[in-house]
Structure formats: structure tokens, C-alpha cells
GROMACS .gro file of C-alpha atoms in nm:
model
  173
    1ILE     CA    1  24.487  14.183  17.364
    2SER     CA    2  24.220  13.934  17.262
    3TRP     CA    3  24.345  13.603  17.127
    4ASN     CA    4  24.333  13.584  16.747
    5ALA     CA    5  24.437  13.296  16.521
    6ASN     CA    6  24.609  13.538  16.282
    7ASN     CA    7  24.813  13.731  16.539
    8SER     CA    8  25.095  13.632  16.769
    9LEU     CA    9  25.246  13.814  17.061
   10SER     CA   10  25.559  14.025  17.014
   11TRP     CA   11  25.803  14.140  17.278
   12SER     CA   12  25.659  14.493  17.250
   13ASP     CA   13  25.339  14.350  17.404
   14PHE     CA   14  25.525  14.286  17.731
   15GLN     CA   15  25.511  14.634  17.880
   16ALA     CA   16  25.549  14.588  18.257
   17GLU     CA   17  25.883  14.626  18.433
   18SER     CA   18  26.062  14.293  18.469
   19ASN     CA   19  26.062  14.139  18.814
   20SER     CA   20  26.421  14.097  18.932
   21ALA     CA   21  26.304  13.882  19.225
   22SER     CA   22  26.145  13.628  18.992
   23PHE     CA   23  26.319  13.317  18.862
   24GLU     CA   24  26.121  13.354  18.538
   25ASP     CA   25  26.269  13.537  18.240
   26ALA     CA   26  25.923  13.640  18.121
   27HIS     CA   27  25.574  13.645  18.265
   28SER     CA   28  25.242  13.656  18.079
   29VAL     CA   29  24.916  13.756  18.246
   30ILE     CA   30  24.622  13.595  18.071
   31LYS     CA   31  24.261  13.589  18.184
   32TYR     CA   32  23.917  13.518  18.046
   33HIS     CA   33  23.686  13.807  17.967
   34TYR     CA   34  23.317  13.720  17.952
   35THR     CA   35  22.999  13.859  17.808
   36TRP     CA   36  22.646  13.723  17.825
   37THR     CA   37  22.289  13.813  17.760
   38LEU     CA   38  21.992  13.772  17.990
   39ASN     CA   39  21.638  13.681  17.917
   40PHE     CA   40  21.337  13.699  18.144
   41ASP     CA   41  21.023  13.499  18.211
   42ARG     CA   42  20.731  13.593  18.429
   43ILE     CA   43  20.628  13.293  18.639
   44ASP     CA   44  20.323  13.368  18.852
   45ASP     CA   45  20.409  13.714  18.983
   46LYS     CA   46  20.784  13.663  18.985
   47ILE     CA   47  21.037  13.770  18.726
   48MET     CA   48  21.287  13.491  18.659
   49PHE     CA   49  21.606  13.542  18.460
   50PHE     CA   50  21.815  13.302  18.259
   51VAL     CA   51  22.160  13.336  18.109
   52GLU     CA   52  22.205  13.304  17.735
   53CYS     CA   53  22.491  13.348  17.491
   54LEU     CA   54  22.775  13.322  17.739
   55LYS     CA   55  23.099  13.402  17.558
   56LEU     CA   56  23.455  13.385  17.690
   57THR     CA   57  23.751  13.554  17.528
   58SER     CA   58  24.115  13.475  17.608
   59GLU     CA   59  24.293  13.802  17.683
   60PHE     CA   60  24.659  13.891  17.731
   61TYR     CA   61  24.736  14.188  17.957
   62PRO     CA   62  25.038  14.386  17.825
   63LEU     CA   63  25.060  14.622  18.122
   64LEU     CA   64  25.097  14.327  18.362
   65SER     CA   65  25.323  14.109  18.144
   66TRP     CA   66  25.700  14.144  18.133
   67VAL     CA   67  26.026  14.007  17.997
   68ARG     CA   68  26.388  14.046  18.099
   69LYS     CA   69  26.524  14.230  17.797
   70SER     CA   70  26.850  14.031  17.810
   71GLN     CA   71  26.653  13.706  17.776
   72ALA     CA   72  26.406  13.815  17.506
   73THR     CA   73  26.473  13.534  17.258
   74SER     CA   74  26.243  13.405  16.986
   75SER     CA   75  26.218  13.066  17.160
   76LEU     CA   76  26.111  13.229  17.487
   77LEU     CA   77  25.854  13.439  17.298
   78LYS     CA   78  25.719  13.122  17.137
   79HIS     CA   79  25.691  12.966  17.485
   80GLU     CA   80  25.503  13.273  17.615
   81GLN     CA   81  25.274  13.261  17.310
   82GLY     CA   82  25.211  12.905  17.424
   83HIS     CA   83  25.058  13.034  17.747
   84PHE     CA   84  24.816  13.245  17.543
   85ASP     CA   85  24.745  12.955  17.308
   86LEU     CA   86  24.686  12.725  17.604
   87ALA     CA   87  24.418  12.963  17.734
   88GLU     CA   88  24.253  12.957  17.392
   89LEU     CA   89  24.282  12.579  17.364
   90LEU     CA   90  24.099  12.538  17.697
   91ARG     CA   91  23.845  12.818  17.636
   92PRO     CA   92  23.576  12.622  17.442
   93ASN     CA   93  23.556  12.349  17.707
   94ILE     CA   94  23.557  12.602  17.991
   95THR     CA   95  23.280  12.799  17.819
   96GLU     CA   96  23.078  12.480  17.780
   97GLN     CA   97  23.131  12.385  18.146
   98ILE     CA   98  23.018  12.726  18.269
   99GLN     CA   99  22.725  12.742  18.027
  100SER     CA  100  22.606  12.399  18.148
  101ILE     CA  101  22.556  12.544  18.496
  102PHE     CA  102  22.307  12.795  18.352
  103ASN     CA  103  22.145  12.589  18.073
  104LYS     CA  104  21.768  12.563  18.108
  105LYS     CA  105  21.781  12.709  18.458
  106LYS     CA  106  21.581  13.009  18.568
  107PHE     CA  107  21.679  13.218  18.866
  108PRO     CA  108  21.464  13.446  19.081
  109THR     CA  109  21.556  13.809  19.109
  110ARG     CA  110  21.515  14.084  19.365
  111GLY     CA  111  21.355  14.423  19.331
  112GLN     CA  112  21.030  14.614  19.376
  113ASN     CA  113  20.946  14.659  19.007
  114TYR     CA  114  21.035  14.520  18.667
  115GLU     CA  115  21.316  14.770  18.597
  116GLN     CA  116  21.476  14.709  18.936
  117GLN     CA  117  21.443  14.332  18.890
  118LYS     CA  118  21.617  14.352  18.551
  119GLN     CA  119  21.901  14.552  18.702
  120PHE     CA  120  21.942  14.310  18.993
  121ALA     CA  121  21.925  14.015  18.753
  122HIS     CA  122  22.215  14.159  18.554
  123GLU     CA  123  22.415  14.219  18.872
  124ASP     CA  124  22.337  13.876  19.020
  125SER     CA  125  22.408  13.687  18.698
  126GLY     CA  126  22.738  13.874  18.661
  127LEU     CA  127  22.843  13.765  19.011
  128MET     CA  128  22.738  13.406  18.942
  129ILE     CA  129  22.937  13.396  18.618
  130ALA     CA  130  23.238  13.570  18.776
  131LYS     CA  131  23.251  13.302  19.046
  132GLN     CA  132  23.259  13.028  18.782
  133VAL     CA  133  23.517  13.208  18.565
  134GLU     CA  134  23.739  13.254  18.870
  135LYS     CA  135  23.719  12.880  18.942
  136TRP     CA  136  23.813  12.796  18.583
  137GLU     CA  137  24.094  13.052  18.574
  138LYS     CA  138  24.248  12.861  18.866
  139TYR     CA  139  24.224  12.547  18.653
  140PHE     CA  140  24.392  12.732  18.363
  141PHE     CA  141  24.665  12.853  18.600
  142GLU     CA  142  24.730  12.491  18.707
  143LYS     CA  143  24.760  12.397  18.340
  144GLU     CA  144  25.008  12.682  18.288
  145ILE     CA  145  25.222  12.551  18.574
  146GLU     CA  146  25.211  12.204  18.419
  147TYR     CA  147  25.310  12.352  18.080
  148ASP     CA  148  25.607  12.535  18.236
  149LYS     CA  149  25.711  12.229  18.433
  150LEU     CA  150  25.689  11.981  18.143
  151THR     CA  151  25.876  12.213  17.905
  152ASN     CA  152  26.107  12.359  18.172
  153TYR     CA  153  25.994  12.704  18.055
  154GLY     CA  154  26.056  12.607  17.693
  155GLN     CA  155  26.404  12.463  17.759
  156ILE     CA  156  26.307  12.101  17.694
  157PHE     CA  157  26.287  12.123  17.317
  158GLU     CA  158  26.098  11.797  17.254
  159LYS     CA  159  25.823  11.879  17.504
  160GLN     CA  160  25.794  12.235  17.377
  161GLN     CA  161  25.761  12.093  17.024
  162GLU     CA  162  25.471  11.870  17.138
  163TYR     CA  163  25.288  12.174  17.272
  164ASP     CA  164  25.377  12.383  16.966
  165THR     CA  165  25.226  12.115  16.741
  166LEU     CA  166  24.910  12.116  16.952
  167PHE     CA  167  24.890  12.496  16.936
  168GLN     CA  168  24.950  12.509  16.557
  169ASN     CA  169  24.601  12.369  16.502
  170LEU     CA  170  24.454  12.676  16.673
  171HIS     CA  171  24.627  12.905  16.425
  172LYS     CA  172  24.491  12.710  16.127
  173MET     CA  173  24.127  12.770  16.218
   0.00000   0.00000   0.00000
């Protein structure tokens, strides 16, 4: 499910079996999906590629996310929505950070001919972007841990309210 200012998660979105070994009452799996376009320049006899239009999307994975049915309260759902909102709140800055690595930089590509070079450029750029997204998803995961810790999984009402106020601005855009 791609993040959308007009939609919120519902318990029916949590489709995985709950994990009885976990101390959590619910678990949301959220990652960043990315798309990009490539452009090419011929410098001397070499084809150089550069990344343009990098776009990240915050995505929630229903088949990997779960809730203990006995604990499926509206306050817990709001806390889990907070994880999704946190990903979206961080997304513009993360996109900017990743894009800055590629801005105005041209990269050589492999291959015997133009078509092969284009194909390798797509493959190589995808790997380069994936490496950066993975790094930033670790950062997001650390922020999720901080969110859970500061709110005690939504149990500390005042702290949860602070986050909820922060997240409300996302839904007004």
C-alpha cells in the first residue's frame, strides 16, 4: 500500500499471522520503493549515464504486517499508522540525500555496444540506488525504534500526542 494523505491503515491491512513469540501487539513492515530515469551522454567514445528523477514512495506491506486480534484497538492502530506516517515524514529528506549523491555526476558503463551499455547502465544504477535506499531504510528503522521507545508503543499518551500532531500535517497536504 503506497502512502496517501487521504487514506489511513485499517486492521484489515494487517494480513500476516501474528507472532506469538513477539512482545509487540502489532508489527508494520514499511519500506521505500524507488523509481528513476536515466539519461546518457557520449563523452569521447564512452557512453556515460546519469540518474534523473529519483522518486521514493513509502509502502506498507500487508502480507508481512500483523496484529494480535485481541489487542486490535483504535489507539494501537493509530500508533501503527504513525510508523507509516514516520516513513512519509522522512521520505523527502531521504530522497534529497540520495539524489545529492547522483546530482551532476556521470558514471561510465560497460558493454560492447550502445544497447548493451544502456542495459548495463540501468542495472548498475539500480544497484547503486538500492545500496543507498538500504542505508536510509536502516536510518528509518532506527527512527521507528526511537518512536516506539519514546511512546512506549503508544502507551505514553502525551508522547504519542506529540507524534500525532506532527503526523497530522502530512494528512493536510
